[in-house]
Amino acid sequence: QVQLVESGGGLVQAGGSLRVSCAASGGTFSSYAMGWFRQAPGKEREFVATISWSGGNTYYADSVKGRFTISRDNAKNTVVLQMNSLKPEDTAVYYCAANLYVGSWRRVEVRSYDYWGQGTQVTVSS
C-alpha cells in the first residue's frame, strides 16, 4: 500500500511561483513513476506532468511546458512540482499520483495511476 501526502499549496499572484511537494510511504518509491494532476472546479482532473523511476525523464502537458518542473528525490521519497509564471487558469487542486506499471513511465491518463494523494489547493489571483 502506497500513501501519498501533498503539501505546499497556497495563494499566489499571477506571475508568481509556488512549489508543491508529495511525500510517499509504503512500497519502493524508486520502482514507480510519479505524476501530477490537477482539477479545477467543475472540470475533469487533468494531467500536468510525469517523471520516470530514476527521474531522468520527464513529460509535461502543453499548458505548463516551460513553466513547471517536476523532480524527484528517491532517497527522500519525495516528488516536487515547481510552478513558475503562474496564471489564474492554473488555479486547481493539485494531486500527486503513483504509477506502478513497470512497462511505461509516461502515462497521462487518470486511470493509469494506482495511488493518489488527497490534493493541495493552488490559487492564482489576477
Short mmCIF file of N, CA, C and O in Angstrom, two decimals:
data_model
loop_
_atom_site.label_atom_id
_atom_site.label_comp_id
_atom_site.label_asym_id
_atom_site.label_seq_id
_atom_site.Cartn_x
_atom_site.Cartn_y
_atom_site.Cartn_z
N GLN A 1 0.85 -1.19 0.00
CA GLN A 1 0.00 0.00 0.00
C GLN A 1 0.89 1.24 0.00
O GLN A 1 1.81 1.35 0.79
N VAL A 2 0.60 2.16 -0.90
CA VAL A 2 1.36 3.39 -1.02
C VAL A 2 0.52 4.56 -0.51
O VAL A 2 -0.65 4.70 -0.86
N GLN A 3 1.11 5.36 0.34
CA GLN A 3 0.44 6.56 0.82
C GLN A 3 1.17 7.79 0.27
O GLN A 3 2.40 7.85 0.30
N LEU A 4 0.38 8.74 -0.20
CA LEU A 4 0.93 9.97 -0.77
C LEU A 4 0.31 11.16 -0.08
O LEU A 4 -0.92 11.23 0.08
N VAL A 5 1.15 12.10 0.32
CA VAL A 5 0.67 13.29 1.02
C VAL A 5 1.27 14.53 0.38
O VAL A 5 2.50 14.70 0.39
N GLU A 6 0.41 15.38 -0.17
CA GLU A 6 0.86 16.62 -0.78
C GLU A 6 0.94 17.75 0.24
O GLU A 6 0.22 17.75 1.24
N SER A 7 1.79 18.72 -0.06
CA SER A 7 1.90 19.91 0.77
C SER A 7 2.42 21.05 -0.09
O SER A 7 2.92 20.82 -1.19
N GLY A 8 2.27 22.27 0.42
CA GLY A 8 2.88 23.41 -0.24
C GLY A 8 1.96 24.26 -1.09
O GLY A 8 2.39 25.25 -1.67
N GLY A 9 0.70 23.91 -1.18
CA GLY A 9 -0.21 24.75 -1.93
C GLY A 9 -0.43 26.08 -1.23
O GLY A 9 0.04 26.30 -0.12
N GLY A 10 -1.16 26.96 -1.90
CA GLY A 10 -1.45 28.25 -1.30
C GLY A 10 -1.97 29.24 -2.31
O GLY A 10 -2.39 28.87 -3.41
N LEU A 11 -1.92 30.51 -1.91
CA LEU A 11 -2.41 31.61 -2.74
C LEU A 11 -1.21 32.41 -3.24
O LEU A 11 -0.32 32.76 -2.46
N VAL A 12 -1.19 32.69 -4.53
CA VAL A 12 -0.10 33.45 -5.12
C VAL A 12 -0.67 34.34 -6.22
O VAL A 12 -1.70 34.02 -6.82
N GLN A 13 -0.01 35.47 -6.46
CA GLN A 13 -0.44 36.35 -7.53
C GLN A 13 0.03 35.84 -8.88
O GLN A 13 1.04 35.11 -8.98
N ALA A 14 -0.67 36.23 -9.91
CA ALA A 14 -0.28 35.84 -11.27
C ALA A 14 1.15 36.30 -11.53
O ALA A 14 1.55 37.40 -11.14
N GLY A 15 1.90 35.42 -12.18
CA GLY A 15 3.31 35.69 -12.43
C GLY A 15 4.24 35.18 -11.36
O GLY A 15 5.46 35.14 -11.55
N GLY A 16 3.67 34.78 -10.24
CA GLY A 16 4.48 34.30 -9.13
C GLY A 16 4.81 32.83 -9.24
O GLY A 16 4.52 32.17 -10.25
N SER A 17 5.45 32.32 -8.19
CA SER A 17 5.89 30.93 -8.16
C SER A 17 5.38 30.23 -6.92
O SER A 17 5.13 30.86 -5.89
N LEU A 18 5.25 28.92 -7.04
CA LEU A 18 4.82 28.10 -5.93
C LEU A 18 5.43 26.71 -6.12
O LEU A 18 5.64 26.27 -7.27
N ARG A 19 5.70 26.05 -5.01
CA ARG A 19 6.29 24.72 -5.06
C ARG A 19 5.41 23.78 -4.23
O ARG A 19 5.16 24.04 -3.06
N VAL A 20 4.95 22.72 -4.87
CA VAL A 20 4.17 21.71 -4.17
C VAL A 20 4.97 20.43 -4.09
O VAL A 20 5.67 20.07 -5.05
N SER A 21 4.87 19.77 -2.95
CA SER A 21 5.63 18.55 -2.72
C SER A 21 4.71 17.39 -2.42
O SER A 21 3.56 17.59 -1.99
N CYS A 22 5.24 16.20 -2.60
CA CYS A 22 4.48 14.99 -2.31
C CYS A 22 5.42 14.01 -1.62
O CYS A 22 6.47 13.66 -2.18
N ALA A 23 5.03 13.59 -0.43
CA ALA A 23 5.82 12.61 0.32
C ALA A 23 5.16 11.24 0.20
O ALA A 23 3.96 11.12 0.44
N ALA A 24 5.96 10.25 -0.13
CA ALA A 24 5.44 8.90 -0.32
C ALA A 24 5.92 7.98 0.79
O ALA A 24 7.04 8.12 1.29
N SER A 25 5.07 7.04 1.14
CA SER A 25 5.45 6.00 2.08
C SER A 25 4.80 4.69 1.67
O SER A 25 3.78 4.68 0.97
N GLY A 26 5.41 3.58 2.06
CA GLY A 26 4.92 2.28 1.63
C GLY A 26 5.47 1.93 0.26
O GLY A 26 5.64 2.80 -0.58
N GLY A 27 5.71 0.70 0.02
CA GLY A 27 6.25 0.30 -1.27
C GLY A 27 7.69 0.75 -1.46
O GLY A 27 8.33 1.23 -0.53
N THR A 28 8.17 0.64 -2.68
CA THR A 28 9.52 1.06 -3.03
C THR A 28 9.40 2.23 -3.98
O THR A 28 9.08 2.08 -5.17
N PHE A 29 9.66 3.41 -3.47
CA PHE A 29 9.39 4.64 -4.21
C PHE A 29 10.08 4.66 -5.57
O PHE A 29 9.50 5.08 -6.57
N SER A 30 11.30 4.20 -5.62
CA SER A 30 12.07 4.27 -6.87
C SER A 30 11.57 3.30 -7.94
O SER A 30 12.02 3.36 -9.08
N SER A 31 10.61 2.45 -7.59
CA SER A 31 10.10 1.48 -8.56
C SER A 31 8.82 1.94 -9.24
O SER A 31 8.29 1.23 -10.09
N TYR A 32 8.33 3.11 -8.89
CA TYR A 32 7.14 3.59 -9.59
C TYR A 32 7.32 5.01 -10.10
O TYR A 32 7.95 5.85 -9.47
N ALA A 33 6.74 5.21 -11.29
CA ALA A 33 6.73 6.54 -11.87
C ALA A 33 5.72 7.41 -11.11
O ALA A 33 4.77 6.89 -10.52
N MET A 34 5.96 8.71 -11.14
CA MET A 34 5.10 9.63 -10.42
C MET A 34 4.52 10.67 -11.36
O MET A 34 5.13 11.05 -12.36
N GLY A 35 3.34 11.13 -11.03
CA GLY A 35 2.71 12.16 -11.84
C GLY A 35 2.03 13.20 -10.99
O GLY A 35 1.74 12.97 -9.81
N TRP A 36 1.81 14.35 -11.60
CA TRP A 36 0.98 15.40 -11.00
C TRP A 36 -0.22 15.65 -11.91
O TRP A 36 -0.08 15.72 -13.13
N PHE A 37 -1.36 15.79 -11.29
CA PHE A 37 -2.59 16.11 -11.97
C PHE A 37 -3.22 17.31 -11.26
O PHE A 37 -2.83 17.65 -10.14
N ARG A 38 -4.21 17.91 -11.89
CA ARG A 38 -4.94 19.00 -11.24
C ARG A 38 -6.40 18.95 -11.64
O ARG A 38 -6.76 18.43 -12.70
N GLN A 39 -7.22 19.52 -10.77
CA GLN A 39 -8.65 19.56 -11.04
C GLN A 39 -9.21 20.89 -10.58
O GLN A 39 -9.15 21.22 -9.39
N ALA A 40 -9.73 21.63 -11.54
CA ALA A 40 -10.37 22.91 -11.27
C ALA A 40 -11.85 22.67 -11.02
O ALA A 40 -12.41 21.67 -11.48
N PRO A 41 -12.51 23.58 -10.33
CA PRO A 41 -13.95 23.41 -10.04
C PRO A 41 -14.76 23.22 -11.32
O PRO A 41 -14.62 23.99 -12.28
N GLY A 42 -15.59 22.20 -11.33
CA GLY A 42 -16.45 21.94 -12.47
C GLY A 42 -15.77 21.32 -13.66
O GLY A 42 -16.39 21.13 -14.71
N LYS A 43 -14.49 20.98 -13.51
CA LYS A 43 -13.74 20.38 -14.62
C LYS A 43 -13.22 19.00 -14.25
O LYS A 43 -13.13 18.65 -13.07
N GLU A 44 -12.85 18.25 -15.26
CA GLU A 44 -12.29 16.93 -15.02
C GLU A 44 -10.83 17.07 -14.58
O GLU A 44 -10.15 18.04 -14.88
N ARG A 45 -10.38 16.04 -13.87
CA ARG A 45 -8.97 16.00 -13.47
C ARG A 45 -8.11 15.87 -14.73
O ARG A 45 -8.41 15.06 -15.61
N GLU A 46 -7.03 16.66 -14.79
CA GLU A 46 -6.20 16.65 -15.98
C GLU A 46 -4.73 16.44 -15.64
O GLU A 46 -4.25 16.83 -14.57
N PHE A 47 -4.03 15.86 -16.58
CA PHE A 47 -2.60 15.59 -16.45
C PHE A 47 -1.80 16.88 -16.46
O PHE A 47 -2.10 17.80 -17.24
N VAL A 48 -0.77 16.93 -15.62
CA VAL A 48 0.13 18.08 -15.59
C VAL A 48 1.56 17.66 -15.97
O VAL A 48 2.16 18.24 -16.87
N ALA A 49 2.09 16.66 -15.27
CA ALA A 49 3.48 16.26 -15.51
C ALA A 49 3.71 14.87 -14.96
O ALA A 49 3.01 14.42 -14.06
N THR A 50 4.73 14.19 -15.52
CA THR A 50 5.11 12.89 -15.01
C THR A 50 6.62 12.75 -15.06
O THR A 50 7.30 13.42 -15.86
N ILE A 51 7.15 11.88 -14.22
CA ILE A 51 8.59 11.68 -14.14
C ILE A 51 8.87 10.19 -14.00
O ILE A 51 8.13 9.45 -13.35
N SER A 52 9.94 9.76 -14.64
CA SER A 52 10.29 8.34 -14.66
C SER A 52 10.86 7.89 -13.32
O SER A 52 11.07 8.67 -12.42
N TRP A 53 11.11 6.61 -13.22
CA TRP A 53 11.51 5.99 -11.96
C TRP A 53 12.77 6.60 -11.38
O TRP A 53 12.83 6.87 -10.18
N SER A 54 13.76 6.84 -12.24
CA SER A 54 15.02 7.39 -11.76
C SER A 54 15.02 8.92 -11.73
O SER A 54 15.90 9.55 -11.15
N GLY A 55 14.03 9.51 -12.39
CA GLY A 55 13.98 10.96 -12.50
C GLY A 55 14.68 11.50 -13.73
O GLY A 55 14.71 12.71 -13.95
N GLY A 56 15.19 10.61 -14.55
CA GLY A 56 15.94 11.06 -15.72
C GLY A 56 15.09 11.51 -16.89
O GLY A 56 15.60 12.15 -17.82
N ASN A 57 13.81 11.19 -16.85
CA ASN A 57 12.91 11.56 -17.94
C ASN A 57 11.67 12.23 -17.36
O ASN A 57 11.13 11.79 -16.35
N THR A 58 11.22 13.27 -18.06
CA THR A 58 10.02 13.99 -17.66
C THR A 58 9.16 14.28 -18.87
O THR A 58 9.65 14.29 -20.02
N TYR A 59 7.89 14.52 -18.62
CA TYR A 59 6.95 14.84 -19.69
C TYR A 59 5.89 15.76 -19.12
O TYR A 59 5.43 15.56 -18.00
N TYR A 60 5.49 16.78 -19.92
CA TYR A 60 4.58 17.81 -19.43
C TYR A 60 3.40 18.01 -20.36
O TYR A 60 3.50 17.82 -21.58
N ALA A 61 2.32 18.46 -19.79
CA ALA A 61 1.20 18.93 -20.59
C ALA A 61 1.63 20.21 -21.30
O ALA A 61 2.42 20.99 -20.76
N ASP A 62 1.10 20.44 -22.47
CA ASP A 62 1.47 21.62 -23.24
C ASP A 62 1.17 22.91 -22.46
O ASP A 62 1.89 23.90 -22.58
N SER A 63 0.12 22.88 -21.67
CA SER A 63 -0.32 24.09 -20.96
C SER A 63 0.68 24.54 -19.90
O SER A 63 0.64 25.69 -19.47
N VAL A 64 1.58 23.65 -19.45
CA VAL A 64 2.51 24.01 -18.39
C VAL A 64 3.97 23.92 -18.85
O VAL A 64 4.88 24.30 -18.09
N LYS A 65 4.20 23.43 -20.03
CA LYS A 65 5.56 23.24 -20.52
C LYS A 65 6.32 24.56 -20.52
O LYS A 65 5.80 25.59 -20.96
N GLY A 66 7.53 24.53 -19.99
CA GLY A 66 8.33 25.74 -19.91
C GLY A 66 8.10 26.56 -18.67
O GLY A 66 8.87 27.47 -18.36
N ARG A 67 7.04 26.26 -17.92
CA ARG A 67 6.73 26.99 -16.69
C ARG A 67 6.85 26.10 -15.45
O ARG A 67 7.23 26.58 -14.38
N PHE A 68 6.49 24.84 -15.59
CA PHE A 68 6.52 23.91 -14.46
C PHE A 68 7.68 22.93 -14.62
O PHE A 68 8.04 22.57 -15.74
N THR A 69 8.21 22.49 -13.48
CA THR A 69 9.28 21.49 -13.48
C THR A 69 8.97 20.43 -12.43
O THR A 69 8.74 20.76 -11.27
N ILE A 70 8.97 19.17 -12.86
CA ILE A 70 8.79 18.06 -11.93
C ILE A 70 10.15 17.45 -11.63
O ILE A 70 11.00 17.32 -12.51
N SER A 71 10.34 17.08 -10.37
CA SER A 71 11.59 16.43 -9.97
C SER A 71 11.30 15.46 -8.84
O SER A 71 10.23 15.53 -8.22
N ARG A 72 12.23 14.57 -8.58
CA ARG A 72 12.04 13.61 -7.50
C ARG A 72 13.35 13.35 -6.80
O ARG A 72 14.42 13.49 -7.39
N ASP A 73 13.25 12.95 -5.55
CA ASP A 73 14.41 12.57 -4.74
C ASP A 73 14.09 11.19 -4.18
O ASP A 73 13.32 11.07 -3.22
N ASN A 74 14.67 10.16 -4.76
CA ASN A 74 14.36 8.80 -4.33
C ASN A 74 14.92 8.48 -2.95
O ASN A 74 14.44 7.57 -2.28
N ALA A 75 15.91 9.20 -2.52
CA ALA A 75 16.46 8.99 -1.18
C ALA A 75 15.51 9.53 -0.10
O ALA A 75 15.49 9.03 1.02
N LYS A 76 14.72 10.53 -0.48
CA LYS A 76 13.79 11.14 0.47
C LYS A 76 12.33 10.78 0.19
O LYS A 76 11.43 11.25 0.87
N ASN A 77 12.12 9.96 -0.85
CA ASN A 77 10.76 9.52 -1.21
C ASN A 77 9.84 10.71 -1.46
O ASN A 77 8.70 10.76 -0.96
N THR A 78 10.33 11.69 -2.20
CA THR A 78 9.53 12.86 -2.48
C THR A 78 9.54 13.21 -3.97
O THR A 78 10.51 12.92 -4.68
N VAL A 79 8.48 13.82 -4.41
CA VAL A 79 8.38 14.37 -5.75
C VAL A 79 7.87 15.80 -5.61
O VAL A 79 7.01 16.08 -4.77
N VAL A 80 8.44 16.67 -6.40
CA VAL A 80 8.17 18.10 -6.29
C VAL A 80 7.71 18.65 -7.63
O VAL A 80 8.20 18.24 -8.68
N LEU A 81 6.78 19.58 -7.58
CA LEU A 81 6.36 20.32 -8.77
C LEU A 81 6.64 21.79 -8.51
O LEU A 81 5.99 22.41 -7.67
N GLN A 82 7.63 22.32 -9.22
CA GLN A 82 7.96 23.74 -9.13
C GLN A 82 7.16 24.47 -10.20
O GLN A 82 7.28 24.13 -11.39
N MET A 83 6.38 25.45 -9.78
CA MET A 83 5.50 26.15 -10.71
C MET A 83 5.90 27.61 -10.77
O MET A 83 5.87 28.32 -9.76
N ASN A 84 6.29 28.06 -11.95
CA ASN A 84 6.69 29.45 -12.17
C ASN A 84 5.74 30.11 -13.16
O ASN A 84 5.00 29.43 -13.88
N SER A 85 5.79 31.42 -13.20
CA SER A 85 4.95 32.20 -14.13
C SER A 85 3.50 31.74 -14.06
O SER A 85 2.86 31.50 -15.09
N LEU A 86 3.00 31.64 -12.87
CA LEU A 86 1.65 31.10 -12.67
C LEU A 86 0.59 32.03 -13.25
O LEU A 86 0.73 33.26 -13.25
N LYS A 87 -0.47 31.41 -13.74
CA LYS A 87 -1.60 32.11 -14.35
C LYS A 87 -2.87 31.79 -13.57
O LYS A 87 -2.95 30.72 -12.94
N PRO A 88 -3.87 32.64 -13.64
CA PRO A 88 -5.13 32.33 -12.94
C PRO A 88 -5.72 30.99 -13.37
O PRO A 88 -6.33 30.30 -12.55
N GLU A 89 -5.51 30.61 -14.61
CA GLU A 89 -6.04 29.34 -15.09
C GLU A 89 -5.31 28.12 -14.52
O GLU A 89 -5.72 26.98 -14.73
N ASP A 90 -4.25 28.34 -13.78
CA ASP A 90 -3.56 27.25 -13.08
C ASP A 90 -4.24 26.94 -11.75
O ASP A 90 -3.87 25.96 -11.08
N THR A 91 -5.20 27.74 -11.36
CA THR A 91 -5.92 27.50 -10.10
C THR A 91 -6.63 26.16 -10.13
O THR A 91 -7.40 25.87 -11.05
N ALA A 92 -6.34 25.34 -9.14
CA ALA A 92 -6.91 23.99 -9.09
C ALA A 92 -6.43 23.29 -7.81
O ALA A 92 -5.55 23.80 -7.11
N VAL A 93 -7.00 22.14 -7.55
CA VAL A 93 -6.45 21.24 -6.55
C VAL A 93 -5.43 20.36 -7.28
O VAL A 93 -5.74 19.77 -8.31
N TYR A 94 -4.23 20.31 -6.74
CA TYR A 94 -3.15 19.55 -7.36
C TYR A 94 -2.96 18.23 -6.61
O TYR A 94 -2.86 18.22 -5.38
N TYR A 95 -2.90 17.15 -7.39
CA TYR A 95 -2.77 15.81 -6.83
C TYR A 95 -1.49 15.15 -7.34
O TYR A 95 -1.18 15.24 -8.53
N CYS A 96 -0.78 14.46 -6.46
CA CYS A 96 0.28 13.59 -6.95
C CYS A 96 -0.26 12.17 -7.01
O CYS A 96 -1.21 11.82 -6.30
N ALA A 97 0.34 11.39 -7.87
CA ALA A 97 -0.14 10.04 -8.09
C ALA A 97 1.02 9.12 -8.44
O ALA A 97 2.03 9.57 -9.02
N ALA A 98 0.86 7.86 -8.10
CA ALA A 98 1.89 6.86 -8.37
C ALA A 98 1.41 5.86 -9.41
O ALA A 98 0.29 5.35 -9.31
N ASN A 99 2.28 5.60 -10.38
CA ASN A 99 2.00 4.65 -11.45
C ASN A 99 2.90 3.44 -11.23
O ASN A 99 4.10 3.52 -11.41
N LEU A 100 2.34 2.30 -10.87
CA LEU A 100 3.13 1.12 -10.54
C LEU A 100 3.41 0.23 -11.74
O LEU A 100 4.09 -0.78 -11.61
N TYR A 101 2.93 0.61 -12.90
CA TYR A 101 3.13 -0.21 -14.09
C TYR A 101 4.58 -0.08 -14.55
O TYR A 101 5.04 1.00 -14.88
N VAL A 102 5.29 -1.20 -14.62
CA VAL A 102 6.71 -1.16 -14.95
C VAL A 102 6.98 -1.03 -16.43
O VAL A 102 8.11 -0.78 -16.85
N GLY A 103 5.94 -1.18 -17.26
CA GLY A 103 6.15 -1.17 -18.70
C GLY A 103 6.29 0.22 -19.29
O GLY A 103 6.85 0.38 -20.38
N SER A 104 5.78 1.25 -18.62
CA SER A 104 5.84 2.59 -19.18
C SER A 104 5.73 3.62 -18.07
O SER A 104 4.88 3.51 -17.19
N TRP A 105 6.59 4.62 -18.11
CA TRP A 105 6.53 5.68 -17.10
C TRP A 105 5.70 6.87 -17.59
O TRP A 105 5.18 7.63 -16.79
N ARG A 106 5.59 7.02 -18.91
CA ARG A 106 4.98 8.22 -19.46
C ARG A 106 3.49 7.98 -19.71
O ARG A 106 3.06 7.67 -20.83
N ARG A 107 2.71 8.14 -18.67
CA ARG A 107 1.28 7.89 -18.76
C ARG A 107 0.54 9.16 -18.34
O ARG A 107 0.88 9.78 -17.33
N VAL A 108 -0.46 9.52 -19.11
CA VAL A 108 -1.16 10.79 -18.89
C VAL A 108 -2.61 10.61 -18.49
O VAL A 108 -3.29 11.58 -18.17
N GLU A 109 -3.09 9.36 -18.47
CA GLU A 109 -4.49 9.14 -18.14
C GLU A 109 -4.66 8.95 -16.65
O GLU A 109 -3.85 8.29 -16.00
N VAL A 110 -5.75 9.49 -16.12
CA VAL A 110 -6.04 9.33 -14.70
C VAL A 110 -6.12 7.85 -14.34
O VAL A 110 -5.59 7.42 -13.30
N ARG A 111 -6.73 7.06 -15.19
CA ARG A 111 -6.96 5.65 -14.89
C ARG A 111 -5.66 4.84 -14.85
O ARG A 111 -5.66 3.68 -14.40
N SER A 112 -4.56 5.40 -15.33
CA SER A 112 -3.29 4.69 -15.35
C SER A 112 -2.54 4.74 -14.03
O SER A 112 -1.51 4.10 -13.89
N TYR A 113 -3.02 5.52 -13.10
CA TYR A 113 -2.34 5.70 -11.82
C TYR A 113 -3.05 4.93 -10.73
O TYR A 113 -4.28 4.89 -10.66
N ASP A 114 -2.24 4.32 -9.86
CA ASP A 114 -2.75 3.38 -8.88
C ASP A 114 -3.04 3.99 -7.53
O ASP A 114 -3.91 3.51 -6.80
N TYR A 115 -2.28 5.00 -7.15
CA TYR A 115 -2.45 5.61 -5.84
C TYR A 115 -2.45 7.13 -5.99
O TYR A 115 -1.72 7.68 -6.82
N TRP A 116 -3.23 7.77 -5.13
CA TRP A 116 -3.40 9.22 -5.20
C TRP A 116 -3.28 9.85 -3.82
O TRP A 116 -3.66 9.23 -2.81
N GLY A 117 -2.78 11.06 -3.80
CA GLY A 117 -2.80 11.84 -2.60
C GLY A 117 -4.15 12.52 -2.42
O GLY A 117 -5.04 12.39 -3.27
N GLN A 118 -4.27 13.26 -1.35
CA GLN A 118 -5.54 13.92 -1.04
C GLN A 118 -5.69 15.27 -1.74
O GLN A 118 -6.78 15.83 -1.76
N GLY A 119 -4.60 15.78 -2.28
CA GLY A 119 -4.64 17.03 -3.03
C GLY A 119 -4.28 18.25 -2.19
O GLY A 119 -4.44 18.25 -0.96
N THR A 120 -3.78 19.27 -2.85
CA THR A 120 -3.47 20.54 -2.20
C THR A 120 -3.94 21.67 -3.10
O THR A 120 -3.76 21.63 -4.31
N GLN A 121 -4.57 22.67 -2.51
CA GLN A 121 -5.17 23.76 -3.27
C GLN A 121 -4.11 24.78 -3.69
O GLN A 121 -3.32 25.25 -2.87
N VAL A 122 -4.14 25.12 -4.97
CA VAL A 122 -3.31 26.19 -5.51
C VAL A 122 -4.25 27.23 -6.12
O VAL A 122 -5.07 26.90 -6.98
N THR A 123 -4.14 28.46 -5.65
CA THR A 123 -4.99 29.53 -6.13
C THR A 123 -4.11 30.67 -6.64
O THR A 123 -3.24 31.16 -5.92
N VAL A 124 -4.36 31.06 -7.89
CA VAL A 124 -3.58 32.13 -8.51
C VAL A 124 -4.52 33.30 -8.75
O VAL A 124 -5.49 33.18 -9.51
N SER A 125 -4.24 34.42 -8.14
CA SER A 125 -5.09 35.59 -8.29
C SER A 125 -4.58 36.48 -9.42
O SER A 125 -3.38 36.57 -9.66
N SER A 126 -5.51 37.14 -10.07
CA SER A 126 -5.14 38.01 -11.21
C SER A 126 -4.84 39.42 -10.75
O SER A 126 -5.06 39.79 -9.62
#
